[in-house]
Each structure stands twice: as C-alpha cells, then as structure tokens.
mmCIF file of C-alpha atoms and ligand atoms in Angstrom:
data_model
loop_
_atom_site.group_PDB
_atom_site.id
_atom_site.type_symbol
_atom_site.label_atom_id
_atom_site.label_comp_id
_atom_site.label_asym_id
_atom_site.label_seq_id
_atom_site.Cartn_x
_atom_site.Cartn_y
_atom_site.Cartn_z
ATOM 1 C CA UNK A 1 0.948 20.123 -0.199
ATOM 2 C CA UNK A 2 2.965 17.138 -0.805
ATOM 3 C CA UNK A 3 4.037 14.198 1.570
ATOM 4 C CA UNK A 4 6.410 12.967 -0.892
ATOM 5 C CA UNK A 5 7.969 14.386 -3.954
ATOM 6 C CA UNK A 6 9.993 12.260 -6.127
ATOM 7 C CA UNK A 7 12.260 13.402 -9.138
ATOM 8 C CA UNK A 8 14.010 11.134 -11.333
ATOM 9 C CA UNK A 9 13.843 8.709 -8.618
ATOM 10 C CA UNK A 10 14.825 5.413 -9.026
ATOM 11 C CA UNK A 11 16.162 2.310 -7.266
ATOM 12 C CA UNK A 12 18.399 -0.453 -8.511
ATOM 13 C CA UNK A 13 19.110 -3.859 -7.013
ATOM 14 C CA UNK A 14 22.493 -5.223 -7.079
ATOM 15 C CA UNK A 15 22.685 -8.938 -7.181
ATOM 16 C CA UNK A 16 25.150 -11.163 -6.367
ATOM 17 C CA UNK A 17 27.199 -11.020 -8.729
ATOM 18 C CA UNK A 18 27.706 -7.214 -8.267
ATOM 19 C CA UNK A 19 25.189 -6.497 -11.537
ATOM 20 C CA UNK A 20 22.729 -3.800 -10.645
ATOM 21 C CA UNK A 21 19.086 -4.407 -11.647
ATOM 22 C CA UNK A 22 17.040 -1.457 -12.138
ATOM 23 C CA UNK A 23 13.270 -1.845 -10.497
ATOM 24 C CA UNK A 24 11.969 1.745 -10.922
ATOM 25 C CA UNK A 25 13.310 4.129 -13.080
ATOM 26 C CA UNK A 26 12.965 8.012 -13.566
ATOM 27 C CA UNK A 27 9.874 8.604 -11.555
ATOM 28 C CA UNK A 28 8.357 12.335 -10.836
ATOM 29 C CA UNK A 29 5.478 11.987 -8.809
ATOM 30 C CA UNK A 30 3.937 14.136 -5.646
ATOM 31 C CA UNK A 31 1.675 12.129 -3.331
ATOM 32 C CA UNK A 32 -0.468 15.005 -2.278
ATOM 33 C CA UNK A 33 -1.741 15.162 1.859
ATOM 34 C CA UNK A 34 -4.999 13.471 2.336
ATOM 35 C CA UNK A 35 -5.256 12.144 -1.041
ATOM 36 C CA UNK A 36 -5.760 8.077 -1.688
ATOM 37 C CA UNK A 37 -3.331 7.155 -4.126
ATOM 38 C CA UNK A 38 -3.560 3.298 -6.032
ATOM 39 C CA UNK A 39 -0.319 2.603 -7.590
ATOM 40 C CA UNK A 40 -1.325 -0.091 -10.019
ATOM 41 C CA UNK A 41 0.584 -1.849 -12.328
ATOM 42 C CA UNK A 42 1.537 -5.851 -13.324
ATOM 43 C CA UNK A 43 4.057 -8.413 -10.861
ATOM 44 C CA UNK A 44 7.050 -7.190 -11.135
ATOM 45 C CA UNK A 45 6.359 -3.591 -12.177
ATOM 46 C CA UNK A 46 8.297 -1.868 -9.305
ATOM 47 C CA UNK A 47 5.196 -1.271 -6.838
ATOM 48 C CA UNK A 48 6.735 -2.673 -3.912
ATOM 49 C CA UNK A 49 9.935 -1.208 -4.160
ATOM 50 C CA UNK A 50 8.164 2.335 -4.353
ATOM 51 C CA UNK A 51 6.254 1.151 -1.546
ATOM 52 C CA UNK A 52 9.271 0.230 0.734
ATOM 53 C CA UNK A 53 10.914 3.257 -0.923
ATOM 54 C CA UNK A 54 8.466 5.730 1.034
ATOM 55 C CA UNK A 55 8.364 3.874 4.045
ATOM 56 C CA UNK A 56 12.076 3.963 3.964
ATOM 57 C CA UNK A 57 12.912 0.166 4.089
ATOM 58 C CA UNK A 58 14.537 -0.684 0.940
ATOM 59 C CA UNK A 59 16.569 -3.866 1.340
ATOM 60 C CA UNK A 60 20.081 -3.630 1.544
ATOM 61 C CA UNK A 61 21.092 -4.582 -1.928
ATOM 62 C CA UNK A 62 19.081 -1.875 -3.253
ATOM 63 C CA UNK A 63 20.577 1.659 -4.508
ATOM 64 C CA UNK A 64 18.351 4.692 -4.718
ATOM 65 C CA UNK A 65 19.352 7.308 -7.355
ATOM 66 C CA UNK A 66 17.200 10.854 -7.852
ATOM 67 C CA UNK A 67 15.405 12.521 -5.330
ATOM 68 C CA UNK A 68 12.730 11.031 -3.138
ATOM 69 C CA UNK A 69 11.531 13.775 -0.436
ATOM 70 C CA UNK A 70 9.442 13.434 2.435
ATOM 71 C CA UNK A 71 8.432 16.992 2.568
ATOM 72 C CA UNK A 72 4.811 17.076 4.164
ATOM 73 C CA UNK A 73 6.307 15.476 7.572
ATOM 74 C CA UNK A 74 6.742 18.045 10.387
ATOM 75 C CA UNK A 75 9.878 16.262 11.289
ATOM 76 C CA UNK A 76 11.716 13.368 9.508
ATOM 77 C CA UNK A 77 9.196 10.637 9.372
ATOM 78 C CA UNK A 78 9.036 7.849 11.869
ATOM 79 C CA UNK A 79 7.814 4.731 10.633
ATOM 80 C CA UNK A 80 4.763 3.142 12.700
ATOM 81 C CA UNK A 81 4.459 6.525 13.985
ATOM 82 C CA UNK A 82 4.071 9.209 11.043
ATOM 83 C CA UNK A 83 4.205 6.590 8.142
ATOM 84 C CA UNK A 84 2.006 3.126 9.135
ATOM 85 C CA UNK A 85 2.731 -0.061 6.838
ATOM 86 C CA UNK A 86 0.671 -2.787 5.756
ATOM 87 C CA UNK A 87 1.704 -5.834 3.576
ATOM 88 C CA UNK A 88 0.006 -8.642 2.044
ATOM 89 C CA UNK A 89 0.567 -11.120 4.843
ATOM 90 C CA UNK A 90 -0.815 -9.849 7.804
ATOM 91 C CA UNK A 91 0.957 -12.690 10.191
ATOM 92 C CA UNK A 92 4.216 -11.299 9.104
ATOM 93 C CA UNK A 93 3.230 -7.747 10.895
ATOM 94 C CA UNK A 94 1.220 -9.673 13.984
ATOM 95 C CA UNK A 95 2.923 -11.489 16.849
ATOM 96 C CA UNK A 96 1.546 -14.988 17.051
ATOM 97 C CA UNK A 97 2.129 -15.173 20.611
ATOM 98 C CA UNK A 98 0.090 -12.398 21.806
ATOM 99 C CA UNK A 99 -2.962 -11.274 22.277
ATOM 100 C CA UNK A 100 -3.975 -8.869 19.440
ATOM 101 C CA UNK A 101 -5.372 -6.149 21.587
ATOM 102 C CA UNK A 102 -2.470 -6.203 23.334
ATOM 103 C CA UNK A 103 -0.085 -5.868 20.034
ATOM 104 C CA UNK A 104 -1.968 -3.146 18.942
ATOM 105 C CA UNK A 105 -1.839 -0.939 22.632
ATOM 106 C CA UNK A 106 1.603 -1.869 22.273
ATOM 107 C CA UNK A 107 2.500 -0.093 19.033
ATOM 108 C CA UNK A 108 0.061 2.835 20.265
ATOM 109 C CA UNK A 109 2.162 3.143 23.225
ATOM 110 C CA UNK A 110 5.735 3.134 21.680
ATOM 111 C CA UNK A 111 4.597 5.562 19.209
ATOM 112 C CA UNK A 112 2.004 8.214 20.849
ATOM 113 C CA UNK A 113 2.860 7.151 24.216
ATOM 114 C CA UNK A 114 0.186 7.257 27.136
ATOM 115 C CA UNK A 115 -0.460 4.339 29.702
ATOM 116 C CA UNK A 116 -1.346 0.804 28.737
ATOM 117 C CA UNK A 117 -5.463 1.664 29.841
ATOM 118 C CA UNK A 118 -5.050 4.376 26.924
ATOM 119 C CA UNK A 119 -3.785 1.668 24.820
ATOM 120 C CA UNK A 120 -6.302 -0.836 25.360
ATOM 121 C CA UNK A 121 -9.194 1.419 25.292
ATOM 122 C CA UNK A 122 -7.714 2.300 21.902
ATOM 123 C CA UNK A 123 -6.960 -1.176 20.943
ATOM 124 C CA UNK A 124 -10.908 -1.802 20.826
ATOM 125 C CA UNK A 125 -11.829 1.196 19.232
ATOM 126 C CA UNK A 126 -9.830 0.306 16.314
ATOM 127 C CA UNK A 127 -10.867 -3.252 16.779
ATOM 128 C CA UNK A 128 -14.411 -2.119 16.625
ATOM 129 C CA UNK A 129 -13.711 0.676 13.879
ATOM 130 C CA UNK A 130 -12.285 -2.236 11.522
ATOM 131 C CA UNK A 131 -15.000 -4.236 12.038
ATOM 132 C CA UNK A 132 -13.977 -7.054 14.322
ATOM 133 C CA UNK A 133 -16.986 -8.411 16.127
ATOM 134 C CA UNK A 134 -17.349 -8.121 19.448
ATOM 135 C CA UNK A 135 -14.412 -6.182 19.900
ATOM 136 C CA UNK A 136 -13.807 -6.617 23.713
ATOM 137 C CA UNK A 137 -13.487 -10.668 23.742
ATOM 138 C CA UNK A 138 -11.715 -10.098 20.272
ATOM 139 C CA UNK A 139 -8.818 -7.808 22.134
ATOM 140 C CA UNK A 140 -8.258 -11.032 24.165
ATOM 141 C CA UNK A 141 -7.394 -13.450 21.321
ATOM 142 C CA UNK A 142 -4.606 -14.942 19.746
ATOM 143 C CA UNK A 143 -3.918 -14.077 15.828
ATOM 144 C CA UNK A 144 -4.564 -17.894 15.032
ATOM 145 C CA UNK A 145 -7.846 -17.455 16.174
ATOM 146 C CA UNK A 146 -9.008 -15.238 13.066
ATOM 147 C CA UNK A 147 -9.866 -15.961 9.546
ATOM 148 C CA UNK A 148 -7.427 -14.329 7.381
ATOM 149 C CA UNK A 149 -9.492 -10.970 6.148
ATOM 150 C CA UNK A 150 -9.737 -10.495 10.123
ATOM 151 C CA UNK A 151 -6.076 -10.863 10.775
ATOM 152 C CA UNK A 152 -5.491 -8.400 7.970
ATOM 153 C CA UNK A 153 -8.067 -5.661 9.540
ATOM 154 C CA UNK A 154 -6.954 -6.448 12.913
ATOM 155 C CA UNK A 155 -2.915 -5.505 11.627
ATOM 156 C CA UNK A 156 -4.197 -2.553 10.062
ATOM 157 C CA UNK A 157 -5.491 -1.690 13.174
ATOM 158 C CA UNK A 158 -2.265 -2.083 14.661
ATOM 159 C CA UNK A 159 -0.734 0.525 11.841
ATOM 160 C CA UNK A 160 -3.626 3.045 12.113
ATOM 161 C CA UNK A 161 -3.648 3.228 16.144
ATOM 162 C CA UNK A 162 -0.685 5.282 16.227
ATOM 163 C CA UNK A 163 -2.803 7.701 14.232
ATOM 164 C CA UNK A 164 0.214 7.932 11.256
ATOM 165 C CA UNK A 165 -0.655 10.832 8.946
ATOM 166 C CA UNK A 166 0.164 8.668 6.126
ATOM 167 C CA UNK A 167 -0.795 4.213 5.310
ATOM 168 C CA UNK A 168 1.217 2.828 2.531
ATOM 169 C CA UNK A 169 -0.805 -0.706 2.280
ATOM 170 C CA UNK A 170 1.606 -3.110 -0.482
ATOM 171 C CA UNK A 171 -1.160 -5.566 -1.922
ATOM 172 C CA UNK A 172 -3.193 -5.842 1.583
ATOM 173 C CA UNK A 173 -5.981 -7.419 0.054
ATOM 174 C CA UNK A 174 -4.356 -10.067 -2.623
ATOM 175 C CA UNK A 175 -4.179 -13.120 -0.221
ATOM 176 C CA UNK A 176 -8.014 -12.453 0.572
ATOM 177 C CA UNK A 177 -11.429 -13.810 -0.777
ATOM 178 C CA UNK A 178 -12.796 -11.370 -2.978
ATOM 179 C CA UNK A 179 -15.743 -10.404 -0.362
ATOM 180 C CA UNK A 180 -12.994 -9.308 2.512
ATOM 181 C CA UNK A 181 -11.411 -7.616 -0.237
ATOM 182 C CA UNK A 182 -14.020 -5.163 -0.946
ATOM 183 C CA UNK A 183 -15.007 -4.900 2.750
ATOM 184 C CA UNK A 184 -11.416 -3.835 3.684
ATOM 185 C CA UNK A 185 -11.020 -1.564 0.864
ATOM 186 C CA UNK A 186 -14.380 -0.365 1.713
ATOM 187 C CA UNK A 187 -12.790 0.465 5.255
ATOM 188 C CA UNK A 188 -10.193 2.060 4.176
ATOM 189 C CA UNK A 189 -11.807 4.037 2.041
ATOM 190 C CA UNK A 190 -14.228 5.499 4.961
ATOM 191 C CA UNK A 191 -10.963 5.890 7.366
ATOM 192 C CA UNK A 192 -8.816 7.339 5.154
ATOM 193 C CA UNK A 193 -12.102 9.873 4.378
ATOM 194 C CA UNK A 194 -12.714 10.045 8.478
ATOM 195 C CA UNK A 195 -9.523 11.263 9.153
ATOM 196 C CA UNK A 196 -7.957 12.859 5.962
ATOM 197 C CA UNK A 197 -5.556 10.031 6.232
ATOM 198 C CA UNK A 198 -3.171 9.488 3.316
ATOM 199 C CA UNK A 199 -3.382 6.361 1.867
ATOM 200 C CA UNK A 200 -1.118 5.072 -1.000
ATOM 201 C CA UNK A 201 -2.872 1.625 -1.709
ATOM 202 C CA UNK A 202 -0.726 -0.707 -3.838
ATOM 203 C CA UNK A 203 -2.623 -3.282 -6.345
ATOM 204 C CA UNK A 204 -3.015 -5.564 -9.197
ATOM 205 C CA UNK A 205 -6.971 -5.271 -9.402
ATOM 206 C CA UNK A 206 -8.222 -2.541 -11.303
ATOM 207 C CA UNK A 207 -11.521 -3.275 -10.226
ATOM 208 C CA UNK A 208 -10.313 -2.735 -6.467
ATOM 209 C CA UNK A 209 -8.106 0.166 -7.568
ATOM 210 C CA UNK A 210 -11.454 2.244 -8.822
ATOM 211 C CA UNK A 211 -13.246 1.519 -5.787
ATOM 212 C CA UNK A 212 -10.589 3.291 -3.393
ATOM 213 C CA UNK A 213 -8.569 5.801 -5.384
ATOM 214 C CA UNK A 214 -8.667 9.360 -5.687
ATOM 215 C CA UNK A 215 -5.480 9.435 -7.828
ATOM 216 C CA UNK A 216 -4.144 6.450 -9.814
ATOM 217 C CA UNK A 217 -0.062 6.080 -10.470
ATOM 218 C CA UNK A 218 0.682 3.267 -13.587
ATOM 219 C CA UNK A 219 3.834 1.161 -13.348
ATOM 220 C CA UNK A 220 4.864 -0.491 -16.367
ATOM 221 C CA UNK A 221 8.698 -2.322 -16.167
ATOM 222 C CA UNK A 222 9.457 -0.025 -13.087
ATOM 223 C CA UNK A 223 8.350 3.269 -15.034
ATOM 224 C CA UNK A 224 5.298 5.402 -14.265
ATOM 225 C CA UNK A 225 3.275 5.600 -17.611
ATOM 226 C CA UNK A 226 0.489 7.597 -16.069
ATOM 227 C CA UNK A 227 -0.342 9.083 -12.943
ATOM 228 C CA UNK A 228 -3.381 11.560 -12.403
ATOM 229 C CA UNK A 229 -7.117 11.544 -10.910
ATOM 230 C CA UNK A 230 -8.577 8.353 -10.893
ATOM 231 C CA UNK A 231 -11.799 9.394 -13.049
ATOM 232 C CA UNK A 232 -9.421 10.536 -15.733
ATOM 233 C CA UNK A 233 -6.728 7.675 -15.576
ATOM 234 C CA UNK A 234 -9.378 5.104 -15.486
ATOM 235 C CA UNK A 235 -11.944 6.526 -18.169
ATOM 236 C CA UNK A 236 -9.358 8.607 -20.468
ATOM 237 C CA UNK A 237 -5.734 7.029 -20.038
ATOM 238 C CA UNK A 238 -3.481 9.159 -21.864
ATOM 239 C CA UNK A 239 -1.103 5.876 -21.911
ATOM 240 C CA UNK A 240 -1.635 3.222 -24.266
ATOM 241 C CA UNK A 241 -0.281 0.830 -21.610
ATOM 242 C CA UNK A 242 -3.176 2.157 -19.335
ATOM 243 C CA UNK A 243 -5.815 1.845 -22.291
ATOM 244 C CA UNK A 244 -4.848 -1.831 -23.497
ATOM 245 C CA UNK A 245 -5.550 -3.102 -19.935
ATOM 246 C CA UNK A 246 -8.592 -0.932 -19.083
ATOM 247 C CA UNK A 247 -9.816 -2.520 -22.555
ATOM 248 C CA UNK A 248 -8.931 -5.821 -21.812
ATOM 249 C CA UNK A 249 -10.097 -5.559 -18.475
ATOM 250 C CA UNK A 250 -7.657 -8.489 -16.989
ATOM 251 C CA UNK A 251 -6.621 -8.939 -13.602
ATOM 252 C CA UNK A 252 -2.748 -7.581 -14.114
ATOM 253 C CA UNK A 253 -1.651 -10.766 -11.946
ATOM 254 C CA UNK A 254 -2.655 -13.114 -15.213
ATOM 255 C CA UNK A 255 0.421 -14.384 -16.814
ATOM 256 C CA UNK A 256 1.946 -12.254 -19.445
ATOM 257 C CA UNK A 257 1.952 -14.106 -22.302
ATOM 258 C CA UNK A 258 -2.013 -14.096 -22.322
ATOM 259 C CA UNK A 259 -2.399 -10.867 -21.581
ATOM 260 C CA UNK A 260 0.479 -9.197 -24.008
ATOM 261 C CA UNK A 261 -0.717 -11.371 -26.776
ATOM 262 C CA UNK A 262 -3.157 -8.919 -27.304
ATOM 263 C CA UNK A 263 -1.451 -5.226 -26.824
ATOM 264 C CA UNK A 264 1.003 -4.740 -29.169
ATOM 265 C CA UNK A 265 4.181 -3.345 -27.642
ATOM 266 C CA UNK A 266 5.552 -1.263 -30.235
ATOM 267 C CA UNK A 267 3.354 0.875 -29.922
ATOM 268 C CA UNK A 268 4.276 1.969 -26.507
ATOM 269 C CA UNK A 269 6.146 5.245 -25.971
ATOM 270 C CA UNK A 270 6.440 4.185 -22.493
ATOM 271 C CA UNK A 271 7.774 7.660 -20.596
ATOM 272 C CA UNK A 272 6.778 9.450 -17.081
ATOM 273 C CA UNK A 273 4.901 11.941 -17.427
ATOM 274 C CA UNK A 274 5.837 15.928 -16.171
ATOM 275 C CA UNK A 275 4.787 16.426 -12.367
ATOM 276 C CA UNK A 276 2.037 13.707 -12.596
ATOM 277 C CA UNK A 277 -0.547 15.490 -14.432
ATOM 278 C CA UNK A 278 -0.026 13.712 -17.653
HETATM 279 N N1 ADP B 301 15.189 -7.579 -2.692
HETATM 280 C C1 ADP B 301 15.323 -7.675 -4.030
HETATM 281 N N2 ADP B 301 16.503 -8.026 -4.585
HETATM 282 C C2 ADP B 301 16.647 -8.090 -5.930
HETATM 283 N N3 ADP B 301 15.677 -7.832 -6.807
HETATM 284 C C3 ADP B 301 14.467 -7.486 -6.321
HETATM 285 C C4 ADP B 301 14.231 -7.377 -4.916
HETATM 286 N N4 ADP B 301 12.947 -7.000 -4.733
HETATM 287 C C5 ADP B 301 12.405 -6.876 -5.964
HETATM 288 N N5 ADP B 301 13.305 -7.166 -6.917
HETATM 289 C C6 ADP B 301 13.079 -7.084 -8.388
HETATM 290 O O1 ADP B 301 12.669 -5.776 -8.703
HETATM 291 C C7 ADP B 301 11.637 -5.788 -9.683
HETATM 292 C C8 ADP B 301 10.396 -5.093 -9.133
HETATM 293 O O2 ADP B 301 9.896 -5.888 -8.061
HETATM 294 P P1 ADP B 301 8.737 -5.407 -7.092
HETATM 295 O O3 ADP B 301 9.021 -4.003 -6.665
HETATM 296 O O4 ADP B 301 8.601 -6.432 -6.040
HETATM 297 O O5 ADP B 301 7.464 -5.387 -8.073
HETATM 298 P P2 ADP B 301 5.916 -5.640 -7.771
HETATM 299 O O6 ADP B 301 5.673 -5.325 -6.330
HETATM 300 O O7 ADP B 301 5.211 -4.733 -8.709
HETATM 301 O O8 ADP B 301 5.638 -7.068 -8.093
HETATM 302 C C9 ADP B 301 11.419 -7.244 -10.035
HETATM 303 O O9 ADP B 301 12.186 -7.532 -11.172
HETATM 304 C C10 ADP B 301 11.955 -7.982 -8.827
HETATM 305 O O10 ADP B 301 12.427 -9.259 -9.177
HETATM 306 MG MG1 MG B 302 4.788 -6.422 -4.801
#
C-alpha cells in the first residue's frame, strides 16, 4: 500500500512579478508504507518542495497542479501527529527557551495526548533511543547546551515521540560533521526498521543515500529521472543523469560547472518514469 501517490504532480512558484516558476514537474511516484525512501538529486532540483509538498506546507506563492494523494492515512493526515518533519536546522524546530525534554512531552501530549508523566517518561525514552547520553539530566537542558548532531537527534526525537506513521527528514544531516552524519542516519535507519516507520530521507550525498535507502527517487531540474530499489538505482541506473553522477561519484552539492563539465547534457532524455519502476 501506498502513503502517497502522486500523478503528474507538480508545483510552481509565482514570484513577484506574477511569473510562475515551475520547481517539480510531472511526477508519478508511490511512497510505499514502511519503505525508506532517499530522494536525491542536486541544489535546486525540487527536493524540498516535494518534501513540504507531502507534509502539506508549501509556501504560499506556490501552486500545485496534478494529483498528490495521501492515501495510506486512516484519516486526513495531521502533521506532527501522522506525518513528523525534520529539516536541516534543528534550532528552527526546537524552542530555545525550554528545556528539551519538556519540548518533546509537549508535542507527545498535543498529538497522542496522555498526562505530562506519560510525556516525560517518553521524552527520555526517545532521548535515550537517539542516543543522547545520560538521558535523564539531558531532559533537563536547554537546546544551547548541545553540540549540533545532538540538537538534531534530540528534534527528531521531538518528531518521532508522537509515534507519526510516516518522517519526511529535508537534508537533516547536511549542517553536520560527517561522523554525526552517519550516526544519525545510522539511527534512523534502525528506527525506521524498529517500527516499520516510513521514512522519506531527502539528500545530496549519495554516499549517505546508500546507507539508508530502500528505494531511491532522482530529481534532476524538478523532474524525477529515476525512482526504484536502491540496489538497482544505485548499481544499474536506467538514467543517464543517475549513471554520470554514480560515475563521477561527486557530492551533488559541488558547483555545477565542475561537475557538468564532465556529463554531457544532450544526451539526456530526461523523462519520469511509469509508476516508479523505471
Ligand atoms: N518559496 C519559494 N519561492 C520561490 N521559489 C522557490 C521557493 N522555494 C524554492 N524555490 C525554487 O524552486 C526550485 C527548487 O527548490 P528546492 O525545492 O528548494 O530544491 P532543493 O531542495 O533540491 O535544493 C529552485 O529553483 C528554488 O529557487
Ligand atoms: Mg532543499
């Protein structure tokens, strides 16, 4: 079964001016339940939008076109509830002035309910499940008081306590040293497995990509060139988008003109692909 389905989706921003942009055009693709999906693809691609497009928070000046369905949901889905959000910077999601055990009870309470010992006692069992030391003393702290991979896991926290049955995470791992990197995709990884959580992990890094997907979606100028399992996306891409990176193996945030020098564009046929399975 599918959480979301999109056909021909797409979303436009308008600018100023009144001229509409387009950021993602004519995407089909089903994010299955349970599944960790790594939508990868360059700045700029469209991964964002599609992330605030599922979540349901496109800006204002944005306008939507196609169908984007949230089918898997018992009801329509709540956000922080049934759909949990993390971005890049973790001290835009956590309240400076608070203790962090007592954000993250907080959010458990508005969205499952229960009494604030239920939140607290879950507050340090998430704590402790992303790997905060000393969880107990931790719950008591400020978000100042914690490097930045540990603010990150500690706002993840906050998204997974309200047990959402799906984590869209936009680039949670960019700001980060490449050691809490891996450790928090490592995490996820084992949570998402734990719980048959649905994760749709948004990246630049292949390497980071391989480590945590089970599916693989390729934006390329805000079109999906490829989108399948991650063992055949990443070792046979049907795309020659997909191939010249996997070949050059570059981090997609390097600036274009060192990157494209070497793919030649013409050769793209650059397309989505039928249902997702290439
Ligand atoms: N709020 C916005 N208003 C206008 N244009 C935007 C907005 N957000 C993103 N864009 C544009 O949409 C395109 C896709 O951006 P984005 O989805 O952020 O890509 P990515 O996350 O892959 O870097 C870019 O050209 C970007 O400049
Ligand atoms: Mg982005």
């Amino acid at each position: 079964m599918s959480l979301f389905s999109l056909r021909g989706f797409g979303v436009s921003y308008r600018d100023r001016g009144g001229g509409l942009h387009p950021a993602l055009q004519a995407i089909d693709l089903d994010i299955a339940v349970g599944r960790r999906l790594v939508v990868l693809g360059e700045t700029g691609s469209g991964k964002s939008t599609l992330a605030l497009a599922l979540a349901g928070l496109l800006p204002r000046n944005a306008e939507a076109s196609g169908s984007l369905a949230r089918a898997g949901f018992a009801a329509p889905p709540r956000l922080g509830r049934d759909i949990g959000m993390v971005f890049q910077d973790p001290s835009g999601s956590l309240d400076p002035l608070m203790r962090v055990g007592e954000q993250i009870a907080e959010a458990r309470h508005v969205n499952r309910g229960g009494g604030w010992r239920e939140g607290r006692e879950q507050a340090e069992t998430w704590l402790e499940r992303l790997a905060i030391p000393n969880s107990r003393a931790s719950a008591r702290r400020y978000p100042h008081q914690f490097s930045g991979g540990q603010k990150q896991r500690i706002a993840i926290a906050a998204a997974l306590v309200s047990e959402p049955l799906v984590l869209i995470a936009d680039e949670p791992t960019s700001a980060l040293d490449t050691i809490s990197q891996h450790a928090i995709v490592g995490l996820l990884r084992e949570i998402a497995g734990e719980r048959g959580l649905t994760l749709v992990f948004v990246t630049h890094d292949i390497a980071l990509a391989s480590e945590i997907a089970d599916d693989v979606a390729v934006l390329y100028e805000g079109r999906l060139v490829e989108a399948g399992p991650a063992a055949r996306v990443l070792s046979a891409p049907s795309h020659p988008y997909t191939a010249a990176l996997l070949a050059m193996r570059l981090d997609l945030d390097t600036p274009r003109p060192t990157r494209f020098a070497e793919i030649d564009k013409r050769d793209f046929s650059v397309r989505a692909p039928g249902g997702g399975h290439g």
